[in-house]
Coordinates of C-alpha atoms in Angstrom, one line a residue:
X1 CA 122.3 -12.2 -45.4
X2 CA 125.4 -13.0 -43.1
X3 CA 125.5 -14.0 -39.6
X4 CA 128.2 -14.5 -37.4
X5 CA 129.6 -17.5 -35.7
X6 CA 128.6 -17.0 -31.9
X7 CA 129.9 -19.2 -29.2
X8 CA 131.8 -18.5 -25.6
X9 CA 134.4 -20.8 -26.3
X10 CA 137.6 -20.6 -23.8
X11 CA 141.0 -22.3 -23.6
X12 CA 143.7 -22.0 -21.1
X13 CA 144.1 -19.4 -18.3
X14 CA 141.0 -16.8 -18.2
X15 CA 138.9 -14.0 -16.4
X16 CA 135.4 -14.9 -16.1
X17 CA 134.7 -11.0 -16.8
X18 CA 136.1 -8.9 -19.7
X19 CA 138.5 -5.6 -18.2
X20 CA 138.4 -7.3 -14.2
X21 CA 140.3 -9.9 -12.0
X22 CA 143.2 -11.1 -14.8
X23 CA 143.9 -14.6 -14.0
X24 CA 147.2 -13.4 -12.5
X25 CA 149.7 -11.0 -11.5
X26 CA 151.9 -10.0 -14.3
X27 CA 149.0 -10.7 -16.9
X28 CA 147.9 -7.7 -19.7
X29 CA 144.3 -8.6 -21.7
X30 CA 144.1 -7.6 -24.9
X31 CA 140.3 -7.0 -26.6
X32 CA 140.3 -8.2 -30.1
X33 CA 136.9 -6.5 -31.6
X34 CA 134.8 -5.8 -34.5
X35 CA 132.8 -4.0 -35.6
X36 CA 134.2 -1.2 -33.6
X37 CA 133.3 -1.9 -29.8
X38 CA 129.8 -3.0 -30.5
X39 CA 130.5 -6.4 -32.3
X40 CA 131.7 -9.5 -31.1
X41 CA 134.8 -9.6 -29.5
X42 CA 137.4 -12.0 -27.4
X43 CA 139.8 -11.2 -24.7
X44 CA 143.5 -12.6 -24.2
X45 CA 145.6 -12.5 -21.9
X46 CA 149.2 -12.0 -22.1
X47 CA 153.0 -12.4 -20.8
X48 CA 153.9 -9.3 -21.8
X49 CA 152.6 -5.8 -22.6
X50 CA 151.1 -6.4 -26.2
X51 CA 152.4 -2.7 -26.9
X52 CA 155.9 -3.8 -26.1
X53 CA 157.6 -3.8 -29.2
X54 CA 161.2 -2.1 -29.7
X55 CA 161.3 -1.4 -33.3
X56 CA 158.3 -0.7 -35.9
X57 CA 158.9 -0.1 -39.7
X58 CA 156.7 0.4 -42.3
X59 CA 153.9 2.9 -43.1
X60 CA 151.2 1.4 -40.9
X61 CA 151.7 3.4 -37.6
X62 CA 150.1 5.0 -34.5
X63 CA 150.5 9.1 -35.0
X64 CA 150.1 11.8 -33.0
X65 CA 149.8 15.9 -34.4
X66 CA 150.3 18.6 -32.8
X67 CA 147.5 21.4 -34.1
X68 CA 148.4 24.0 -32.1
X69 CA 151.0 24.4 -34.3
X70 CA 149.1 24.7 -37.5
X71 CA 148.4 27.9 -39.2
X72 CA 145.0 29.4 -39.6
X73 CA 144.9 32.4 -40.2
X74 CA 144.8 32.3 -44.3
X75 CA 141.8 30.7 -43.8
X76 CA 138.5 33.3 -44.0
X77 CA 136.4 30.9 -44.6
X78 CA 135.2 27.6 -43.2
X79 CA 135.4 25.8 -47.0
X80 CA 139.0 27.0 -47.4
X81 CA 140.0 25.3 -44.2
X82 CA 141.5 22.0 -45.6
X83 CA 140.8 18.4 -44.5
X84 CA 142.7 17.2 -42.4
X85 CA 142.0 13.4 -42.6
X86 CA 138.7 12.4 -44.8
X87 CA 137.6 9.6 -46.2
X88 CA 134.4 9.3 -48.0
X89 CA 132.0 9.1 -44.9
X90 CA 134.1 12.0 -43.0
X91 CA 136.2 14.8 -43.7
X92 CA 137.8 16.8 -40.2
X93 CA 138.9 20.0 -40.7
X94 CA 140.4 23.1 -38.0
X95 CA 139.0 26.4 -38.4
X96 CA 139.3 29.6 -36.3
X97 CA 137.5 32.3 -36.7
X98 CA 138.4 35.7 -35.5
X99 CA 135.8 38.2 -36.7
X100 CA 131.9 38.2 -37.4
X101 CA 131.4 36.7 -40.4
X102 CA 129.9 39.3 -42.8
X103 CA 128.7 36.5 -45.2
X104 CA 126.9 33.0 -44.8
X105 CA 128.1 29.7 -45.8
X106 CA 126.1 26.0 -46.2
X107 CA 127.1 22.9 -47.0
X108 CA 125.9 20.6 -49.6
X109 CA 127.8 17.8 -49.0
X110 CA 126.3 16.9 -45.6
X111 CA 126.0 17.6 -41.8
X112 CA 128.7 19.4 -40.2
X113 CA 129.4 19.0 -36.4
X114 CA 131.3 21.7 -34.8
X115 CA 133.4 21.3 -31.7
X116 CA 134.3 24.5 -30.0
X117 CA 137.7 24.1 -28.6
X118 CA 138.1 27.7 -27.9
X119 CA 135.8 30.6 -28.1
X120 CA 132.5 31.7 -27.2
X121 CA 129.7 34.0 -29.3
X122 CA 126.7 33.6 -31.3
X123 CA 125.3 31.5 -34.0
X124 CA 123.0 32.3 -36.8
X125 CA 121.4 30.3 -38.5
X126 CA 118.2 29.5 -40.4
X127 CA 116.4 28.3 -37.3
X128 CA 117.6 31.4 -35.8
X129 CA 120.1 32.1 -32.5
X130 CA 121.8 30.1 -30.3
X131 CA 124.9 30.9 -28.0
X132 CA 127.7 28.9 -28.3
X133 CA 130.8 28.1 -25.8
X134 CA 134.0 26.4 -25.3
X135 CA 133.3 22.6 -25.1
X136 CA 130.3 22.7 -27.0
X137 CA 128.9 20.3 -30.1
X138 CA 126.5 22.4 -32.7
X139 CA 125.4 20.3 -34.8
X140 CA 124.1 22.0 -38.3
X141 CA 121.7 20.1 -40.7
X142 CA 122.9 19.7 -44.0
X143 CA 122.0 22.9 -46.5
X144 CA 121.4 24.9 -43.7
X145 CA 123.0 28.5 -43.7
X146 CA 125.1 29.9 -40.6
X147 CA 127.3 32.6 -39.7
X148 CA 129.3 33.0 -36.5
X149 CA 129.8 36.5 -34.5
X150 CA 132.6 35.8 -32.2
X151 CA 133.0 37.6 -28.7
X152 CA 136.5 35.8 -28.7
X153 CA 138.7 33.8 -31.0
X154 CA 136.8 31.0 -32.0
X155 CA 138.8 28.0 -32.7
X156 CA 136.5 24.6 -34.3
X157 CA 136.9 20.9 -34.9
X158 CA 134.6 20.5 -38.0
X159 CA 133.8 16.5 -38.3
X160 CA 131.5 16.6 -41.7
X161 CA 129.3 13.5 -42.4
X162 CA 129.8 13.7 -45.9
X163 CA 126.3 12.7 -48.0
X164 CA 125.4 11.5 -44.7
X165 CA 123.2 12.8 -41.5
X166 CA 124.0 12.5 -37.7
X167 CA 121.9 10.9 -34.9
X168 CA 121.8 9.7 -31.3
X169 CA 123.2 6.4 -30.6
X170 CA 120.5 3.5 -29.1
X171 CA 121.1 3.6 -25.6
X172 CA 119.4 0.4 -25.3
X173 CA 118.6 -1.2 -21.4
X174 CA 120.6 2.3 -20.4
X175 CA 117.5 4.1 -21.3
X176 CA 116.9 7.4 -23.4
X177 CA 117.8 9.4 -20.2
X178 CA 121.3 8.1 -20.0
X179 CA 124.8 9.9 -21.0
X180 CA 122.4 13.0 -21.7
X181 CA 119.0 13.7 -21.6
X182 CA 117.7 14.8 -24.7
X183 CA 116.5 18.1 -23.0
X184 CA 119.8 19.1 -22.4
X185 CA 120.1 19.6 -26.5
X186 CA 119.4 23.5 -27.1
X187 CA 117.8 24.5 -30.6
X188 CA 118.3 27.6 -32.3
X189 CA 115.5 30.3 -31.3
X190 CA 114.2 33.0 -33.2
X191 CA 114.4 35.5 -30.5
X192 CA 115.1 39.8 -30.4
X193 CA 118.7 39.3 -31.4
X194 CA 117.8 36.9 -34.4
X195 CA 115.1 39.5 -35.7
X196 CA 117.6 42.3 -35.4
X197 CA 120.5 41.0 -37.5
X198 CA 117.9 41.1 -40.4
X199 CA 118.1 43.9 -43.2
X200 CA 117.9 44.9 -46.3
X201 CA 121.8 45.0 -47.2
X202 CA 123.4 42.6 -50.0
X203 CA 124.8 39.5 -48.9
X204 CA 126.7 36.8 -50.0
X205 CA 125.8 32.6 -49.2
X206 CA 129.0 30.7 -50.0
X207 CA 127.9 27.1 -50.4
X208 CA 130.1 23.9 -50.6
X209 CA 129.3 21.0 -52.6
X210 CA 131.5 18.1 -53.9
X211 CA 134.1 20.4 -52.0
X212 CA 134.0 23.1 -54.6
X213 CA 132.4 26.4 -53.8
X214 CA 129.4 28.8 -55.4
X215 CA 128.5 32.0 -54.2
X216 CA 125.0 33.1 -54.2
X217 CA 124.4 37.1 -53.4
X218 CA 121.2 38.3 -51.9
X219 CA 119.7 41.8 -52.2
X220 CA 118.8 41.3 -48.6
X221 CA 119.3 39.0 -45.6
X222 CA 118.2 35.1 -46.0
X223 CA 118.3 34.3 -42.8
X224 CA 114.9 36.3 -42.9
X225 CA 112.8 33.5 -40.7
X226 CA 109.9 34.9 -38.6
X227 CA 109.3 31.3 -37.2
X228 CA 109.6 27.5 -38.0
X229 CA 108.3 23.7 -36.5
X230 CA 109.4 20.8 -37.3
X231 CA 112.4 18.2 -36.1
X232 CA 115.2 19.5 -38.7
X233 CA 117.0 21.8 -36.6
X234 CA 120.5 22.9 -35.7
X235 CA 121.0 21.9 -32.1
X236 CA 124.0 22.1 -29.3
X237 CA 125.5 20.2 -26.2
X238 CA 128.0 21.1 -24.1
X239 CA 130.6 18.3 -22.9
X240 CA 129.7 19.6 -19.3
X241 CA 125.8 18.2 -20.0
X242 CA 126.9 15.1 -20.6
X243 CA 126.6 12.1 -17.6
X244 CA 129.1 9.5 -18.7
X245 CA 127.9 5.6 -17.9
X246 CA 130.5 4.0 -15.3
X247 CA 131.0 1.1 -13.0
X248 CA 133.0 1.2 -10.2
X249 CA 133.8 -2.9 -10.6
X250 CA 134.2 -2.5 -14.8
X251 CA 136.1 -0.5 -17.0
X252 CA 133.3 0.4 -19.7
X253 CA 134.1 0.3 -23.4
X254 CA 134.6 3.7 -25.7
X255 CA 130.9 2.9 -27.0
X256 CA 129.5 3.5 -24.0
X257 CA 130.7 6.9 -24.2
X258 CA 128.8 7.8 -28.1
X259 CA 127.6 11.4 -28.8
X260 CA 126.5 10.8 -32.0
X261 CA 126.1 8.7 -34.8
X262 CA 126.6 8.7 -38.3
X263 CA 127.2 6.3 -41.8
X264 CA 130.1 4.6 -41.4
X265 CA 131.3 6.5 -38.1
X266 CA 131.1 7.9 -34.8
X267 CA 131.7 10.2 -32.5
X268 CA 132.0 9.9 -28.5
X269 CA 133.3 12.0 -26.0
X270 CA 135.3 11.1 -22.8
X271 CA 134.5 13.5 -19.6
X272 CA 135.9 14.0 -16.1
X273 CA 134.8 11.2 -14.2
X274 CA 135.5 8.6 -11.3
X275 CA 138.2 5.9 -11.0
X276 CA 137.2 2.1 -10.8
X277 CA 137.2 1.0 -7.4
X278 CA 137.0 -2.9 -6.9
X279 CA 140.4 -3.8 -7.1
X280 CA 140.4 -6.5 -9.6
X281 CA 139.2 -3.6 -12.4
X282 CA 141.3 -2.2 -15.1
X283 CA 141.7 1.3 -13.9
X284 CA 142.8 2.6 -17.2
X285 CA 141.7 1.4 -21.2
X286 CA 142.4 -1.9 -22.1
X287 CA 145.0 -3.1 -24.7
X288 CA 142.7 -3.6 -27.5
X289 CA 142.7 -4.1 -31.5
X290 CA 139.5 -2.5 -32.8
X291 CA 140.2 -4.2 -36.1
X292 CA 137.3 -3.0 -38.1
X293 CA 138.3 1.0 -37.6
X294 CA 140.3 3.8 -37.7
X295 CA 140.8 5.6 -34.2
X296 CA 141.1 9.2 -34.6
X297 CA 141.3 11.2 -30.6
X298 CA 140.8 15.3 -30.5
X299 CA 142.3 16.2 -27.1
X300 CA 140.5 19.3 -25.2
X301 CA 140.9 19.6 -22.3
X302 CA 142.9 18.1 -18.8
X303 CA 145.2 15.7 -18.4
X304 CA 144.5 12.7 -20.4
X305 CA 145.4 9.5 -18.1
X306 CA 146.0 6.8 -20.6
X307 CA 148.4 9.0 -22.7
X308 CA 151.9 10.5 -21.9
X309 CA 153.1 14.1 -23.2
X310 CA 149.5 14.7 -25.1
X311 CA 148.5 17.8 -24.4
X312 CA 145.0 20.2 -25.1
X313 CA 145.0 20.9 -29.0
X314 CA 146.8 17.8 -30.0
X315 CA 145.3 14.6 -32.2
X316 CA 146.5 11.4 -32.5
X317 CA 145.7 8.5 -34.8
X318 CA 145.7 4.4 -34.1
X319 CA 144.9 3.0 -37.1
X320 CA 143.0 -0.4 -37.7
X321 CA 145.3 -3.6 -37.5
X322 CA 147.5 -1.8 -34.5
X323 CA 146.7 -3.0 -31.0
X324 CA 147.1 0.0 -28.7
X325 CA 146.5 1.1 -25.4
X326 CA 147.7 3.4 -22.3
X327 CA 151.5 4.3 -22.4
X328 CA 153.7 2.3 -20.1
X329 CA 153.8 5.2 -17.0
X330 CA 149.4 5.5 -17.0
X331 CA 149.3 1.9 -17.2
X332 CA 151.1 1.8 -14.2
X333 CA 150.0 4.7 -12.4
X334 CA 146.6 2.6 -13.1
X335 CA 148.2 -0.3 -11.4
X336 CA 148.8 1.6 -8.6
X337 CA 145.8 2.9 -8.2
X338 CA 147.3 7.0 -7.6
X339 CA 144.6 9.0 -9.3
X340 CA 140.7 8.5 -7.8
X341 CA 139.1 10.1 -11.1
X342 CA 139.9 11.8 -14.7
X343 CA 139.5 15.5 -16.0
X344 CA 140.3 14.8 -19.2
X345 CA 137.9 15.8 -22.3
X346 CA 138.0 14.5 -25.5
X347 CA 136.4 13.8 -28.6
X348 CA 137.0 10.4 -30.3
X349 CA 136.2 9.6 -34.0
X350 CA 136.1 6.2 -34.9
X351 CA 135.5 5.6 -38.9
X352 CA 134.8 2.3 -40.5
X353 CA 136.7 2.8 -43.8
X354 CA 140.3 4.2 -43.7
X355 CA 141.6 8.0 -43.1
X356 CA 143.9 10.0 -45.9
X357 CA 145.8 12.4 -44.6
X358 CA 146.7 15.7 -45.5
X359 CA 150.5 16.6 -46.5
X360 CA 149.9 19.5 -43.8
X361 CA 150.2 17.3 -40.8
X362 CA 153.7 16.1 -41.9
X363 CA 155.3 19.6 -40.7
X364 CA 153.4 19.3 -37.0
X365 CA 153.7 15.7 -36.7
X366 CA 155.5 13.7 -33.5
X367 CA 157.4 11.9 -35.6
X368 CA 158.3 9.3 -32.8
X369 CA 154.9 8.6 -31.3
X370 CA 154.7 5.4 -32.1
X371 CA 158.0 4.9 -29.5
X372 CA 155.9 6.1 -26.7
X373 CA 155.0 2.7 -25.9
X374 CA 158.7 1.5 -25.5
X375 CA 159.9 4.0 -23.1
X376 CA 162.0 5.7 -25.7
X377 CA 159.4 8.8 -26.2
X378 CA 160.7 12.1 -25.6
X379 CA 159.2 15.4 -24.2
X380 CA 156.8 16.8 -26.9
X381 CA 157.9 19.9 -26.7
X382 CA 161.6 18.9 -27.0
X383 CA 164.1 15.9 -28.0
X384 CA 163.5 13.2 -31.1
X385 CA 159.8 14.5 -32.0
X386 CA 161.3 17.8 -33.7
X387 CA 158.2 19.9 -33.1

């Protein structure tokens, strides 16, 4: 059993409180963590920007992707969209889906969470019916069968947790009410529209498992159910639903702002809210290392403050070992205090063991991302990045 060496020390010039009142003008903190934001952790403060650099070599690098710009179309079903970055814990994969799907699918290899980035239509599952929405999280047990019927093109971020389960992070002196209550989740009902999709016709149940695919046919329907109980279910929340934690006097960590939890990751998701106030606090994210994980950021919606040139559709990735933080022009929009609250959404995944990435994102890539610090970032849609 290992425990940690935990003492405040302190040396030199500090802030008595993390993210407010810098011991002077001119000074940038920097959070060195682990355990992602929820171990121990020391702040230090600096001269200069610890994002300043002017030249970076070598494969270790902050990257940014533009998925808009990947094609998905030859993909008919979920299991033939690839993965996009996966490790053994997670595996994050784009699908769109245009038509109802005529045939089920299930996977074997864990729970699936589904982001809806675009779309809106009808889920069927197992546990029965449930509308779905742009900005929603469905979250399907693993095994369970589903099948979407579109009303419009439905475009999903699928974040697997591969021989793994999710839950609800501890929301400790916060208290179960806080970020969401769980009321707000909606389960899968078997209601009139359920029953009626039932019948007697042959179909097909595609299932994944160790990321190859079976197909099991049916002489009739299996999503059949007449009723069910129990605490296995699918279930959805809509980013809208959800109450972030803030302080007007402290910038909060990324942790306050979990979804859901699984092995060896998790999942939060920024919303539209206020500006700090007090004028010692960091209006924008703090320069940080988050030396235990992989940073992986699905951008939905808005305009995302502590970015510049990011745009809806778009992912970037800060890997562990890289201190990051807000470009140069939000840190100093921050500074001056110009915007009174955020309207960006977003869906962070931070993994405890290290991303591979597919050979795909090379051809939508912005290949200079990791200048965006120095000044010497280009438009994304034109100039150095070549998308």
């Amino acid at each position: 059993m290992k425990r940690r060496i935990s003492f405040p020390l302190r040396s030199g010039e500090h802030s008595k409180q993390a993210h407010a009142d810098l011991p002077a003008d001119g000074v940038y903190e920097r959070e060195v963590s682990r355990e992602g934001f929820y171990g121990a952790a020391s702040h230090i403060h600096h001269k200069h920007p610890p994002t300043g650099w002017s030249q970076w070599d070598g494969p270790l690098r902050p990257r940014a992707f533009n998925l808009n710009k990947l094609s998905l179309v030859q993909f008919s079903s979920p299991w033939e969209a690839i993965d996009l970055l996966s490790n053994d814990d997670c595996k994050i994969r784009r699908w769109s889906c245009t038509q109802t799907m005529d045939y089920l699918v299930r996977n074997a290899d864990g729970d699936d969470l589904l982001f809806v980035h675009q779309g809106e239509g009808d889920l069927f599952c197992d546990y029965g019916h449930l509308r779905y929405q742009s900005g929603d999280y469905l979250l399907i047990p693993r095994s369970c069968m589903w099948r979407l019927e579109p009303k419009t093109e439905t475009t999903l971020l699928m974040i697997e947790a591969t021989n793994g389960n999710y839950g609800l992070p501890e929301k400790g002196i916060a208290g179960q009410h806080a970020i969401f209550d769980p009321t707000a989740l909606v389960t899968a009902e078997i209601d009139k529209l359920f029953l009626q999709q039932q019948n007697e016709n042959e179909w097909q149940v595609k299932v994944k498992r160790f990321g190859h695919v079976s197909t099991i046919t049916y002489p009739f329907n299996p999503l059949d159910a007449i009723g069910w109980h129990g605490d296995v279910c699918v279930v959805s929340i809509n980013w809208r639903d959800i109450r972030p934690l803030m302080s007007h006097r402290y910038h909060v960590p990324p942790s306050a702002h979990s979804t859901f939890v699984a092995d060896d990751f998790v999942v939060c998701t920024f919303v539209p809210r206020p500006m700090e106030t007090d004028p010692g606090a960091l209006k924008v994210p703090f320069y940080h290392n988050n030396d235990d994980y992989d940073e992986i950021i699905f951008y939905h919606a808005g305009d995302f403050f502590s970015r510049d040139n990011i745009e809806p559709g778009m992912l970037t990735f800060h890997p562990c070992g890289f201190t990051h933080g807000p470009h140069p022009k939000a840190y100093q929009k921050g500074q001056n205090s110009t915007r009174k609250q955020t309207d960006e959404v977003a869906v962070m995944i931070d993994t405890r063991n290290s991303m591979a990435f597919n050979a795909a994102l090379d051809q939508v890539e912005l290949k200079h991302y990791v200048d965006s610090w120095s000044g010497t970032f280009c438009n994304s849609s034109k100039g150095k990045n070549g998308l």
